[in-house]
Amino acid sequence: MDIVLATRNAKKIEEIRRMMSGIRVNILSLADFDCPDVQEDADTFEGNAIKKAVAISKCTGHAAVSDDSGLEVDALGGLPGIYSARYAGDGADDASNVRKLLAAMQNVPNESRGARFVCCIALALTDGSIYTFEGEVKGSIALNPEGSSGFGYDPVFYPAGHGITFARMDAGQKDSMSHRRAALEKLKAHLKKIT
Ligand code: ITT
């Protein structure tokens, strides 16, 4: 079965390809198709994930898998949440997003710095059926960025029970406990049943 990865985020693509190895699907790249950008205007991770997967499946004529994900911070009422990629505004990048988050958290004491990463994966099949799979990892927000691996908010996220940020972990260690891993395991179990 051919599946197009409906994301333009190179770091997500790396992680998903790594964790999808070992199952009988042929992963195609969105870069090989001429599809318009999908507007992420739903108000949930699931809504945006479905929008992306359905649009890319229709555009390419193949099954599509999308990933909508983000960081929910308790002290900020769940922000940046679905706005994670563009938290610092138009033209935001990982560094400006992290800077804005740390500034917003400046006066938040250690015991109130809880957060979680959420990942919703959507699978859209060519017969029009849609499936979604969620994963999360709980943790807390660091006082300063630490480490240079990964992407996004990895330098400021301590997964619970570990004394280092995701950005200080090697790829295999982050993969073993990440929100994306949890969602992808559910997707893989589903694909094994239908392929
Ligand atoms: P696509 O929509 O093309 O997939 P995107 O980067 O815009 O790419 P999202 O809308 O799902 O994707 O935004 C996800 C953002 O959440 C991402 O840019 C990071 O800022 C953050 N994020 C998600 N997963 C993360 C992870 O594993 N580590 C660090 N930050 C993550």
PDB file of C-alpha atoms in Angstrom, residues 3-8 12 16 20 30 38 40 45-57 63-69 119-124 130-133 180 183-184 187:
ATOM      1  CA  ILE A   3       0.906   6.210   1.711  1.00  0.00           C
ATOM      2  CA  VAL A   4       1.816   9.880   1.256  1.00  0.00           C
ATOM      3  CA  LEU A   5       3.192  11.602   4.344  1.00  0.00           C
ATOM      4  CA  ALA A   6       1.073  14.759   4.504  1.00  0.00           C
ATOM      5  CA  THR A   7       3.599  17.021   6.212  1.00  0.00           C
ATOM      6  CA  ARG A   8       6.178  19.557   5.074  1.00  0.00           C
ATOM      7  CA  LYS A  12       8.576  15.212  11.616  1.00  0.00           C
ATOM      8  CA  ILE A  16       7.848   9.269  11.239  1.00  0.00           C
ATOM      9  CA  MET A  20       7.321   3.434  10.480  1.00  0.00           C
ATOM     10  CA  LEU A  30       4.577  15.165  -0.376  1.00  0.00           C
ATOM     11  CA  VAL A  38      -3.722  23.120   3.667  1.00  0.00           C
ATOM     12  CA  GLU A  40      -5.011  24.597   9.528  1.00  0.00           C
ATOM     13  CA  PHE A  45      -5.352  18.681  16.787  1.00  0.00           C
ATOM     14  CA  GLU A  46      -7.702  16.010  15.457  1.00  0.00           C
ATOM     15  CA  GLY A  47      -9.612  18.461  13.252  1.00  0.00           C
ATOM     16  CA  ASN A  48      -6.419  19.802  11.693  1.00  0.00           C
ATOM     17  CA  ALA A  49      -4.916  16.328  11.252  1.00  0.00           C
ATOM     18  CA  ILE A  50      -8.054  15.157   9.418  1.00  0.00           C
ATOM     19  CA  LYS A  51      -8.068  18.248   7.195  1.00  0.00           C
ATOM     20  CA  LYS A  52      -4.450  17.678   6.164  1.00  0.00           C
ATOM     21  CA  ALA A  53      -4.803  13.933   5.508  1.00  0.00           C
ATOM     22  CA  VAL A  54      -8.058  14.255   3.533  1.00  0.00           C
ATOM     23  CA  ALA A  55      -6.775  17.149   1.396  1.00  0.00           C
ATOM     24  CA  ILE A  56      -3.533  15.363   0.545  1.00  0.00           C
ATOM     25  CA  SER A  57      -5.249  12.069  -0.179  1.00  0.00           C
ATOM     26  CA  ALA A  63      -3.827   7.153   1.063  1.00  0.00           C
ATOM     27  CA  ALA A  64      -2.340   9.888   3.282  1.00  0.00           C
ATOM     28  CA  VAL A  65      -1.038  10.118   6.832  1.00  0.00           C
ATOM     29  CA  SER A  66      -0.822  13.502   8.573  1.00  0.00           C
ATOM     30  CA  ASP A  67       0.496  14.601  11.967  1.00  0.00           C
ATOM     31  CA  ASP A  68      -0.904  17.531  13.903  1.00  0.00           C
ATOM     32  CA  SER A  69       0.938  18.072  17.125  1.00  0.00           C
ATOM     33  CA  CYS A 119       0.272  14.181  18.614  1.00  0.00           C
ATOM     34  CA  CYS A 120      -2.757  13.320  16.509  1.00  0.00           C
ATOM     35  CA  ILE A 121      -2.109  11.186  13.434  1.00  0.00           C
ATOM     36  CA  ALA A 122      -4.850  10.953  10.795  1.00  0.00           C
ATOM     37  CA  LEU A 123      -5.045   8.276   8.108  1.00  0.00           C
ATOM     38  CA  ALA A 124      -7.236   9.029   5.075  1.00  0.00           C
ATOM     39  CA  ILE A 130     -10.669   8.285   8.018  1.00  0.00           C
ATOM     40  CA  TYR A 131      -8.993   7.052  11.215  1.00  0.00           C
ATOM     41  CA  THR A 132      -7.245   9.037  13.943  1.00  0.00           C
ATOM     42  CA  PHE A 133      -4.679   7.971  16.551  1.00  0.00           C
ATOM     43  CA  ARG A 180       4.543  10.773  18.116  1.00  0.00           C
ATOM     44  CA  ALA A 183       0.305   7.732  18.109  1.00  0.00           C
ATOM     45  CA  LEU A 184       2.346   5.900  15.446  1.00  0.00           C
ATOM     46  CA  LEU A 187      -1.429   3.651  13.414  1.00  0.00           C
TER      47      LEU A 187
END
